[in-house]
Structures are given as structure tokens and as C-alpha cells.
Tab-separated table of C-alpha atoms and ligand atoms in Angstrom:
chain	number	residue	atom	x	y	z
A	1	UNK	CA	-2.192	-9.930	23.676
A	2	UNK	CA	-5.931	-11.371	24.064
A	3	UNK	CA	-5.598	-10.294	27.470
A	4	UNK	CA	-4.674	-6.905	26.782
A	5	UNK	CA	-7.605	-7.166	23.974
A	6	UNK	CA	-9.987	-8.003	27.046
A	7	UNK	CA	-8.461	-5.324	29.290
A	8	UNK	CA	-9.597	-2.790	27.237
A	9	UNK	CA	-12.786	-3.362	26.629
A	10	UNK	CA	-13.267	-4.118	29.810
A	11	UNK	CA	-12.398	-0.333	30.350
A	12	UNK	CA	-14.370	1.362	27.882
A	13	UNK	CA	-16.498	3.077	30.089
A	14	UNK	CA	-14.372	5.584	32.151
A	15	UNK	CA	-10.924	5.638	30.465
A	16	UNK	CA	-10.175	8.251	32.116
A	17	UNK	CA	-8.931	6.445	35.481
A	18	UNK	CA	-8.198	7.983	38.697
A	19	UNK	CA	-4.741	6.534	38.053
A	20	UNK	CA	-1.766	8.981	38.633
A	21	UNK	CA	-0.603	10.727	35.404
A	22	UNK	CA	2.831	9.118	35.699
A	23	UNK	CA	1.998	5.959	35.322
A	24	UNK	CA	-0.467	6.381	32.128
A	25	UNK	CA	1.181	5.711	28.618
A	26	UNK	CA	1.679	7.582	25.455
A	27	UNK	CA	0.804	6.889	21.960
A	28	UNK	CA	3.300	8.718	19.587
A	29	UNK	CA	1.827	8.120	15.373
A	30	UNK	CA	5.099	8.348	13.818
A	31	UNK	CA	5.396	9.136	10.014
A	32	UNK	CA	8.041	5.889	9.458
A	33	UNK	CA	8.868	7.763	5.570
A	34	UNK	CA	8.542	5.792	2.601
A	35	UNK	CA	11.451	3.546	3.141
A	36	UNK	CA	15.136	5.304	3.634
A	37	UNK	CA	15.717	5.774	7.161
A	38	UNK	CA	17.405	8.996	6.515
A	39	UNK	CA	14.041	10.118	5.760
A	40	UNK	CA	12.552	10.110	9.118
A	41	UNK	CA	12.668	12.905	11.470
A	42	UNK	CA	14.472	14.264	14.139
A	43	UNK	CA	11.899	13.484	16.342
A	44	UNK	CA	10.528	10.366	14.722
A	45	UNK	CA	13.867	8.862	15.561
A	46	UNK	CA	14.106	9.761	18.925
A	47	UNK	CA	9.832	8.395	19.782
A	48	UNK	CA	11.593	5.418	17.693
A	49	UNK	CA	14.820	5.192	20.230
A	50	UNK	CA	12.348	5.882	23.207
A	51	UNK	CA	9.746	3.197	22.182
A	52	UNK	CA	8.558	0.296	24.853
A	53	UNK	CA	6.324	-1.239	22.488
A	54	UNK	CA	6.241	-0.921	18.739
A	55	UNK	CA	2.987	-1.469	16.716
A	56	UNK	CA	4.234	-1.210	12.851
A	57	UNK	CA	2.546	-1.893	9.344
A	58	UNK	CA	3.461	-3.463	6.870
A	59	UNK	CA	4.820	-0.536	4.743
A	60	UNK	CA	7.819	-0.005	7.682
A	61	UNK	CA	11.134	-0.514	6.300
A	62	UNK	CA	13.596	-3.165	8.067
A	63	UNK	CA	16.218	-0.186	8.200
A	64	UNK	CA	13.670	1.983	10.348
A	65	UNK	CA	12.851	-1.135	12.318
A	66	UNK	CA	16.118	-1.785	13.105
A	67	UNK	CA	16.086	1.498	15.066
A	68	UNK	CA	13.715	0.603	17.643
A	69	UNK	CA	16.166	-0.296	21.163
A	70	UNK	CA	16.558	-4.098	21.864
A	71	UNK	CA	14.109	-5.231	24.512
A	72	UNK	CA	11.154	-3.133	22.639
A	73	UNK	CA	8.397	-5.334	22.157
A	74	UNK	CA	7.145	-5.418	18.753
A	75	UNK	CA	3.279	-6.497	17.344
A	76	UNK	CA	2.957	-6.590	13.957
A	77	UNK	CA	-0.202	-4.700	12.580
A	78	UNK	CA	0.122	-5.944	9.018
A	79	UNK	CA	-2.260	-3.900	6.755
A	80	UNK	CA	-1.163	-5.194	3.327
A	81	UNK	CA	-4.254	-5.219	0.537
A	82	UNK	CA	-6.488	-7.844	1.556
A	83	UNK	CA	-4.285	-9.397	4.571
A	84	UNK	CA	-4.728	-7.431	7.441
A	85	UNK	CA	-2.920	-8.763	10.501
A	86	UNK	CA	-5.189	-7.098	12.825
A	87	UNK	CA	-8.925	-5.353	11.956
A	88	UNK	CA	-8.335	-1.534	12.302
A	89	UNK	CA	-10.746	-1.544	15.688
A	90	UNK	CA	-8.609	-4.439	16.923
A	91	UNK	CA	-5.425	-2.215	16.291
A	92	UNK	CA	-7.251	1.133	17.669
A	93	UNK	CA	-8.184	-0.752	21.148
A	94	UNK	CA	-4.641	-2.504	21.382
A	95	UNK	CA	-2.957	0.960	21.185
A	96	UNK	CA	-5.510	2.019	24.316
A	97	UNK	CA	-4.021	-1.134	25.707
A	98	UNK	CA	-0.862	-0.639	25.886
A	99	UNK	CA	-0.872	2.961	26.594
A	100	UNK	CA	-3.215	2.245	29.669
A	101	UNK	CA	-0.299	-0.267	30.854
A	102	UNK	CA	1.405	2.465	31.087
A	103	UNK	CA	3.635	2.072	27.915
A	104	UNK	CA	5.390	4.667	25.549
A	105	UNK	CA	3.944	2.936	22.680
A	106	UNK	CA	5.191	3.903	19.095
A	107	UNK	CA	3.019	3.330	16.202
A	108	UNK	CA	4.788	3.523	13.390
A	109	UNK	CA	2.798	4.013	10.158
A	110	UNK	CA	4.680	4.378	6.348
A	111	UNK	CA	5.021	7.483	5.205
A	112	UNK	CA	2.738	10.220	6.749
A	113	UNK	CA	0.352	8.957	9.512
A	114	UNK	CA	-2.130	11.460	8.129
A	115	UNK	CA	-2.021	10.820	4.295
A	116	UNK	CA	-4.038	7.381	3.591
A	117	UNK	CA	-2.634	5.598	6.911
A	118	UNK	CA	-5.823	5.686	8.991
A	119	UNK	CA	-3.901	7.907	11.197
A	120	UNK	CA	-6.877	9.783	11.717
A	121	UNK	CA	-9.054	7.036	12.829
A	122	UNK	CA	-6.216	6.145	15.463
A	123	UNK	CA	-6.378	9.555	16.701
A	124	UNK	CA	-10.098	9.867	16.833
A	125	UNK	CA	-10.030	6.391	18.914
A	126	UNK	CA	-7.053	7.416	21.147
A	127	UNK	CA	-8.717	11.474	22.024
A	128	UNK	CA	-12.320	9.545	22.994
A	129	UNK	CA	-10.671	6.971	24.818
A	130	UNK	CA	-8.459	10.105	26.797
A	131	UNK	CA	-5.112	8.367	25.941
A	132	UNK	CA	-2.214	10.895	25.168
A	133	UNK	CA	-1.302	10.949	21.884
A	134	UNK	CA	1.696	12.975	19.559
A	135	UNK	CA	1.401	12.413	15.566
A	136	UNK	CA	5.000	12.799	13.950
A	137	UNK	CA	4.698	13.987	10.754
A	138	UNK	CA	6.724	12.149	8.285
A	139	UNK	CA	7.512	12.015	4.521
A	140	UNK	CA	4.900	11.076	2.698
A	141	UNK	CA	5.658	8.768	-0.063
A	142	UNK	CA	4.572	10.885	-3.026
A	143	UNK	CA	7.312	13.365	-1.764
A	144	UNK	CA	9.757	10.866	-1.265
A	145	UNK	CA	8.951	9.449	-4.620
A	146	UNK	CA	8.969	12.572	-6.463
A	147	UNK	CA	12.185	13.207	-5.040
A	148	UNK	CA	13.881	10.008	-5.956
A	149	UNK	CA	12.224	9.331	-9.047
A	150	UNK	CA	13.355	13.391	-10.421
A	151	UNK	CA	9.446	14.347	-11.430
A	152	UNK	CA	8.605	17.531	-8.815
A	153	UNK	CA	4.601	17.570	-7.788
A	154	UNK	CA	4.386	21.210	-8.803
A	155	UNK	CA	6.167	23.225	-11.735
A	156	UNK	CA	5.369	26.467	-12.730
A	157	UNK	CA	5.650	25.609	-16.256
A	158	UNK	CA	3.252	22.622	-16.422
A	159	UNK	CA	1.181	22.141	-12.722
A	160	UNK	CA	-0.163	24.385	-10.757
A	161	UNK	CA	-1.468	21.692	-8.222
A	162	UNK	CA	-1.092	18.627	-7.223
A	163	UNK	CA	-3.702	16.143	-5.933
A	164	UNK	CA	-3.293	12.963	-3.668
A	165	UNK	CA	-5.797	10.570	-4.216
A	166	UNK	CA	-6.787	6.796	-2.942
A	167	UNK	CA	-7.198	4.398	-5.853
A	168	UNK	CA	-8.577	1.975	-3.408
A	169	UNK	CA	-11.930	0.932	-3.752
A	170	UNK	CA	-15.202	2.118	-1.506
A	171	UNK	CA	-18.089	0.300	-2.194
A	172	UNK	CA	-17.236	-1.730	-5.184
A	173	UNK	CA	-15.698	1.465	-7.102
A	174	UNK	CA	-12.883	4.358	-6.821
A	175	UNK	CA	-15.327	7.508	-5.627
A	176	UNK	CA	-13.455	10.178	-7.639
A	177	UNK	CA	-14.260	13.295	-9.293
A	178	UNK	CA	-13.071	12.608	-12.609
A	179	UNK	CA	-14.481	15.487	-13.934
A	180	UNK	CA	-12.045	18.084	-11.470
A	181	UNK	CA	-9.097	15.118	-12.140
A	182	UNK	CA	-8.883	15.183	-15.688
A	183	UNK	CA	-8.527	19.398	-16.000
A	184	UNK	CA	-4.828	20.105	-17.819
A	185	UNK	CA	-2.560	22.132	-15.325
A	186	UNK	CA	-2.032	19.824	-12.140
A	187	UNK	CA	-0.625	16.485	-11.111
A	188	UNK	CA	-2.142	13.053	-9.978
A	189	UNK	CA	-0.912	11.392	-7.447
A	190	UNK	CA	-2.393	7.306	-6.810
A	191	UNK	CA	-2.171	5.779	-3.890
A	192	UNK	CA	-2.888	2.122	-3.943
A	193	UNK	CA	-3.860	2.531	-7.193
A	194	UNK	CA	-2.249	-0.501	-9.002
A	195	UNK	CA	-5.519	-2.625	-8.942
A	196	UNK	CA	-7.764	-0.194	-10.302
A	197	UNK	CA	-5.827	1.255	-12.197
A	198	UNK	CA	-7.495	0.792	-15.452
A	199	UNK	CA	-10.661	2.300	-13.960
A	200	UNK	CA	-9.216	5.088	-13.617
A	201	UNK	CA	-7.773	5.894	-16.555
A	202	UNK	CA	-11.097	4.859	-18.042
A	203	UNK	CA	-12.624	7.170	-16.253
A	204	UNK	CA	-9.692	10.238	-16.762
A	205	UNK	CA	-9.680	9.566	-20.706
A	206	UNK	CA	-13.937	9.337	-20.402
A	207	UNK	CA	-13.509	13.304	-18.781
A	208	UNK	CA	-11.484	14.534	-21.455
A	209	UNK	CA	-7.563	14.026	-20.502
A	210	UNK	CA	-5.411	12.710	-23.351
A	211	UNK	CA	-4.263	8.947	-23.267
A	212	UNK	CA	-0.769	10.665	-24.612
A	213	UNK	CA	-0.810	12.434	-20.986
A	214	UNK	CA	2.726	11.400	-19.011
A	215	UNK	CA	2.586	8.801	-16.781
A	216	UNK	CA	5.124	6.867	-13.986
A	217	UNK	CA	4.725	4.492	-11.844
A	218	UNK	CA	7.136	4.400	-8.634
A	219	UNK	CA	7.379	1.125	-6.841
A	220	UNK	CA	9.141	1.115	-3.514
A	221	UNK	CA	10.330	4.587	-4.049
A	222	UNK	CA	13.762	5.544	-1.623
A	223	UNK	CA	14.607	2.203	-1.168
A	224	UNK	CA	17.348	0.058	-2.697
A	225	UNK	CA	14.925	-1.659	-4.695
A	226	UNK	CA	12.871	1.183	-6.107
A	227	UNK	CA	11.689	0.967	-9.950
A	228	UNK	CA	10.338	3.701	-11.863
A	229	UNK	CA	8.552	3.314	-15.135
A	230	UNK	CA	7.554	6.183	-17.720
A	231	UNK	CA	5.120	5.831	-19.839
A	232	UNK	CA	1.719	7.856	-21.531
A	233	UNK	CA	-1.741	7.068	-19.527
A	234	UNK	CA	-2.704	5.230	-22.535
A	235	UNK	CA	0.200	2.984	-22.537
A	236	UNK	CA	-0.094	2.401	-18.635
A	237	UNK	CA	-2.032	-0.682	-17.628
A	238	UNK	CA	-0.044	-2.726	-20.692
A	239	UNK	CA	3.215	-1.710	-18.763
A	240	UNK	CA	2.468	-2.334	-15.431
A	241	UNK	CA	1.139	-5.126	-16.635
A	242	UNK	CA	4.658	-6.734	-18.674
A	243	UNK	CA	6.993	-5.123	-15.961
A	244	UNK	CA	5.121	-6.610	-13.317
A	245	UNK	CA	5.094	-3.612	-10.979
A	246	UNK	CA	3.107	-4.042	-7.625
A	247	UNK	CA	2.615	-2.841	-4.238
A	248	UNK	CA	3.668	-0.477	-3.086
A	249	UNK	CA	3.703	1.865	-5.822
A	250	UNK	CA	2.582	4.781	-6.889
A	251	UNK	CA	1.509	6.491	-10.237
A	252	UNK	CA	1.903	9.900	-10.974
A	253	UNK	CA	-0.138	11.072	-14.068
A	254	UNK	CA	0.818	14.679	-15.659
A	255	UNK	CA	3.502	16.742	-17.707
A	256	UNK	CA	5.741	16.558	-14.793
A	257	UNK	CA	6.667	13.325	-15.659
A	258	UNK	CA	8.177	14.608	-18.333
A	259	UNK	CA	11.329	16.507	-16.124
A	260	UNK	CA	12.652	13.144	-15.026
A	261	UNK	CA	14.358	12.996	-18.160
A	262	UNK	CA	16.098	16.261	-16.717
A	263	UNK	CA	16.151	14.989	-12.767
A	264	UNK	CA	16.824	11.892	-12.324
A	265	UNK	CA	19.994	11.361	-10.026
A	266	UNK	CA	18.998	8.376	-8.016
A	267	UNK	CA	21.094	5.655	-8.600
A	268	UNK	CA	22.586	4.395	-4.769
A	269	UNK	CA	25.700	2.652	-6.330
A	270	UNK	CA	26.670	5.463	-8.664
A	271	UNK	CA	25.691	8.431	-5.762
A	272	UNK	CA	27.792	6.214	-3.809
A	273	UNK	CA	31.063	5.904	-5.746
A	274	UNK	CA	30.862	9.669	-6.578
A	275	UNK	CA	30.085	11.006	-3.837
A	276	UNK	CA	31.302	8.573	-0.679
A	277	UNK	CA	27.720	8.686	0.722
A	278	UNK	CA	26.737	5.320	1.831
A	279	UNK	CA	24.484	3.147	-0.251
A	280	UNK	CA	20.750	3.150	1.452
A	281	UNK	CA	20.175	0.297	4.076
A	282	UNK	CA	17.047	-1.697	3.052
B	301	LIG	N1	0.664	7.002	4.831
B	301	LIG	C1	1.321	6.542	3.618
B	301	LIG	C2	0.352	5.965	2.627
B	301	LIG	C3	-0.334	4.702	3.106
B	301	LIG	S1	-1.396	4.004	1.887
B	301	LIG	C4	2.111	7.708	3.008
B	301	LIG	O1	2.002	8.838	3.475
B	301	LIG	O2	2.863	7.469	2.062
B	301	LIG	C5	-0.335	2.810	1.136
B	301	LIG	C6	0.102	3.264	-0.242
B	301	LIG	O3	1.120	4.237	-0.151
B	301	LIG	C7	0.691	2.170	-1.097
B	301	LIG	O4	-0.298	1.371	-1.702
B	301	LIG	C8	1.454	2.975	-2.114
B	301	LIG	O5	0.581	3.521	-3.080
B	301	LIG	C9	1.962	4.128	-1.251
B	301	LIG	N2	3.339	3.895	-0.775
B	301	LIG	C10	3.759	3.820	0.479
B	301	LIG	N3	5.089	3.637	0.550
B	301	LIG	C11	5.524	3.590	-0.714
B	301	LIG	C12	6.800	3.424	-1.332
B	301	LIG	N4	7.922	3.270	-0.615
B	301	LIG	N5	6.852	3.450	-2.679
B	301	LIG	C13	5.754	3.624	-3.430
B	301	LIG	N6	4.526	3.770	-2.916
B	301	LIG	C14	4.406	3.757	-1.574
């Protein structure tokens, strides 16, 4: 790999070679979903069968993994809190790497490439370097928990919006507009929120939203080992807390919570002996 490493920046200049188009490689972001591989798309599972070299996060489930044809190399890109495998630049110039090898590299990112997953900054790197690059939408994981966990974003009775936001921390604290957050009427989605997420709700109750407000947190939501907690926002960090939820999760603040009293169908063993469907791979 170092030499790959040094290949590229040996060719930062003009990446644009006089090389025939044939031979240059691809770099297709895939959306990998949230964890069930039954979640991916049509075309994220053919870039997936097509691959020659895989570049996956952490957040990639061993059931989309196992997907990839034998003989496709695989790097490991890592990207858990704190324990990154590889620095994001050291990723960005490995995918110009490859693709100048003339691979048909897949980079394969959990849930959507373009929600939280850097995708963006791949992109950015890959269109100024003059690679060719696809980005495969894919589930993002606040749909697929939403889904699995019975509480819909939206509902005309209770949330009019819904807003995705990063719990993780810029420059010591979570940059958010509590203020727009805390308004009655919409939903909160928190990514990577588990380790601030006391902050927050500091700063939601500070801006006027009730500590009664519904609250869930969604830990490896479509997967076999997904756990779902319901709570108020008051009661929240005391739960997470005893239950000992952690990454990755998600918390979902906002009447909607309240419906997965109503929704909730997702239990794999029972879906499977009613209904003959398969129990989700890992
Ligand atoms: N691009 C991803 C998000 C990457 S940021 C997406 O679209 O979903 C990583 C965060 O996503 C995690 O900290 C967690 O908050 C959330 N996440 C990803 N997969 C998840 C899963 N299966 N269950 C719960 N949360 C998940």
C-alpha cells in the first residue's frame, strides 16, 4: 500500500495522464445501508459484485461484505470514533491510487455516502484529482432506523420536518442551533450523538423544549442485533447510561416516538415464523 501511497503523490501534479481512457479506474461511493443487505440497491449490489478493490468503513455490515466476489482485494478504512484506520487524506489519495492503477474500486461507506460519511470530501478529492467517480445512493440509517424501530420521521399529526444532525463535536463543542432545534412540530435526528449527548439535551431543554419530549435511541438499527429504547429527553442520558447503549446508534427526539407503540413489527424470529421470510444475515 505505501507504494501506492507514494505513487500518488508522486502524481499530483497532472492527474490527468495522457494514458488511454481504458485503462484508467473508477471510483463508485456506494451507500452500503445501515446494516441488512436487503437494504442496498440494485445498483449498489452490482458496483459491489463488479468491485476489484474494496475500501470499506467500519460501519459495513459482514452480510454486505460478504457480497464483494472472491479475489477482490479488500483495505480496511476503519473510521470508528477516535480509531481511525487511515487519516481521511490518506483514504482520499489511496482511492486516486487505485483508480489510477486502473482499478474499479468500490468504496463502500454505511448508510448514505452523502449523509455524515465524508462522502463529499471523497468526491471533492476524486473531481480535482480527474478520477471518475459514481456515488450510489443508499439508505441512510435514520430511514432504516425509523423503519425498523416503527417511529416515521414525518407525521402529519405531530412533525412537519425532520432534521439530521451530527452530535459529533467541532472544536471542543456540538455547533447547533438550538434555538431552530428545540421549536415543537419536527423531529431530531442524532448522528453520533451518544457522547454528547447530554449537551445536547442541555442545550434543547435551555431553548425551551420539554424534558417530557419523546425520545429513542436505535443502536444497530436493521440488523439482528438492533436495540431500541424509549424514553422522555429528560430521562435519556440515565438510560443510555444503565442499558449501556453505544455506537452506532442513533436518537430520535420528538412526538413521533410516540407511534412505535402503534408500529413496531420488527422482530426477525417472529417475522420469520409468520411469514417464511428468512431471518436477516448479520
Ligand atoms: N453515512 C451514514 C452515517 C455515518 S456517521 C448514514 O447515512 O447513515 C456514523 C453514525 O451513523 C453513527 O455514529 C450512528 O449515529 C449512525 N449509524 C450508522 N449506522 C447505524 C446503524 N446501523 N444503527 C444506528 N445508527 C447508525
Amino acid at each position: 500500500m505505501a507504494g501506492k501511497l507514494r505513487f500518488v503523490e508522486e502524481a499530483h501534479e497532472p492527474l490527468l495522464t495522457d494514458r488511454p481512457r481504458r485503462e484508467r479506474g473508477v471510483v463508485y461511493l456506494v451507500g452500503a445501508g445501515p446494516g441488512d443487505p436487503e437494504l442496498l440497491t440494485l445498483r449498489a449490489v452490482r458496483r459491489i459484485r463488479e468491485a476489484q478493490v474494496a475500501v470499506y468503513d467500519h460501519l459495513v455490515s459482514d452480510a454486505v461484505l460478504s457480497l464483494l466476489p472472491k479475489g477482490c482485494e479488500r483495505i480496511y478504512a476503519g473510521k470508528e470514533r477516535g480509531n481511525h484506520a487511515l487519516p481521511q487524506e490518506e483514504i482520499n489519495k489511496l482511492l486516486v491510487a487505485l483508480a489510477r492503477n486502473g482499478s474499479r474500486v468500490v468504496r463502500l461507506k454505511g448508510g448514505d455516502p452523502y449523509v455524515f460519511g465524508r462522502g463529499g470530501e471523497e468526491a471533492e478529492f476524486l473531481a480535482r484529482y480527474g478520477v471518475a467517480f459514481e456515488v450510489v445512493p443508499g439508505v441512510t440509517s435514520a430511514s432504516g432506523a425509523a423503519a425498523y424501530a416503527g417511529i416515521p420521521l414525518t407525521h402529519r399529526d405531530c412533525a412537519a420536518a425532520v432534521t439530521f444532525v451530527t452530535g459529533h463535536r467541532r472544536n471542543g463543542r456540538c455547533d447547533l442551533d438550538y434555538a431552530a432545534l428545540a421549536r415543537p412540530g419536527q423531529t431530531l435526528v442524532i448522528y453520533m450523538g451518544l457522547a454528547t449527548i447530554a449537551e445536547i439535551r442541555d442545550g434543547l431543554v435551555a431553548h425551551g423544549l420539554s424534558a417530557t419530549t419523546p425520545a429513542a435511541v436505535i443502536e444497530r438499527a436493521t440488523t439482528p442485533r438492533q436495540r431500541v429504547l424509549t424514553t422522555t429527553l429528560g430521562e435519556l442520558v440515565a438510560r443510555i447510561e444503565a442499558e449501556h447503549y453505544c455506537a452506532p446508534a442513533l436518537v430520535i427526539v420528538g412526538e413521533v416516538v410516540r407511534l412505535r407503540e402503534k408500529l413496531d413489527w420488527f422482530d426477525a424470529a417472529r417475522l420469520s415464523a409468520e411469514t417464511g421470510v428468512r431471518p436477516l444475515a448479520s
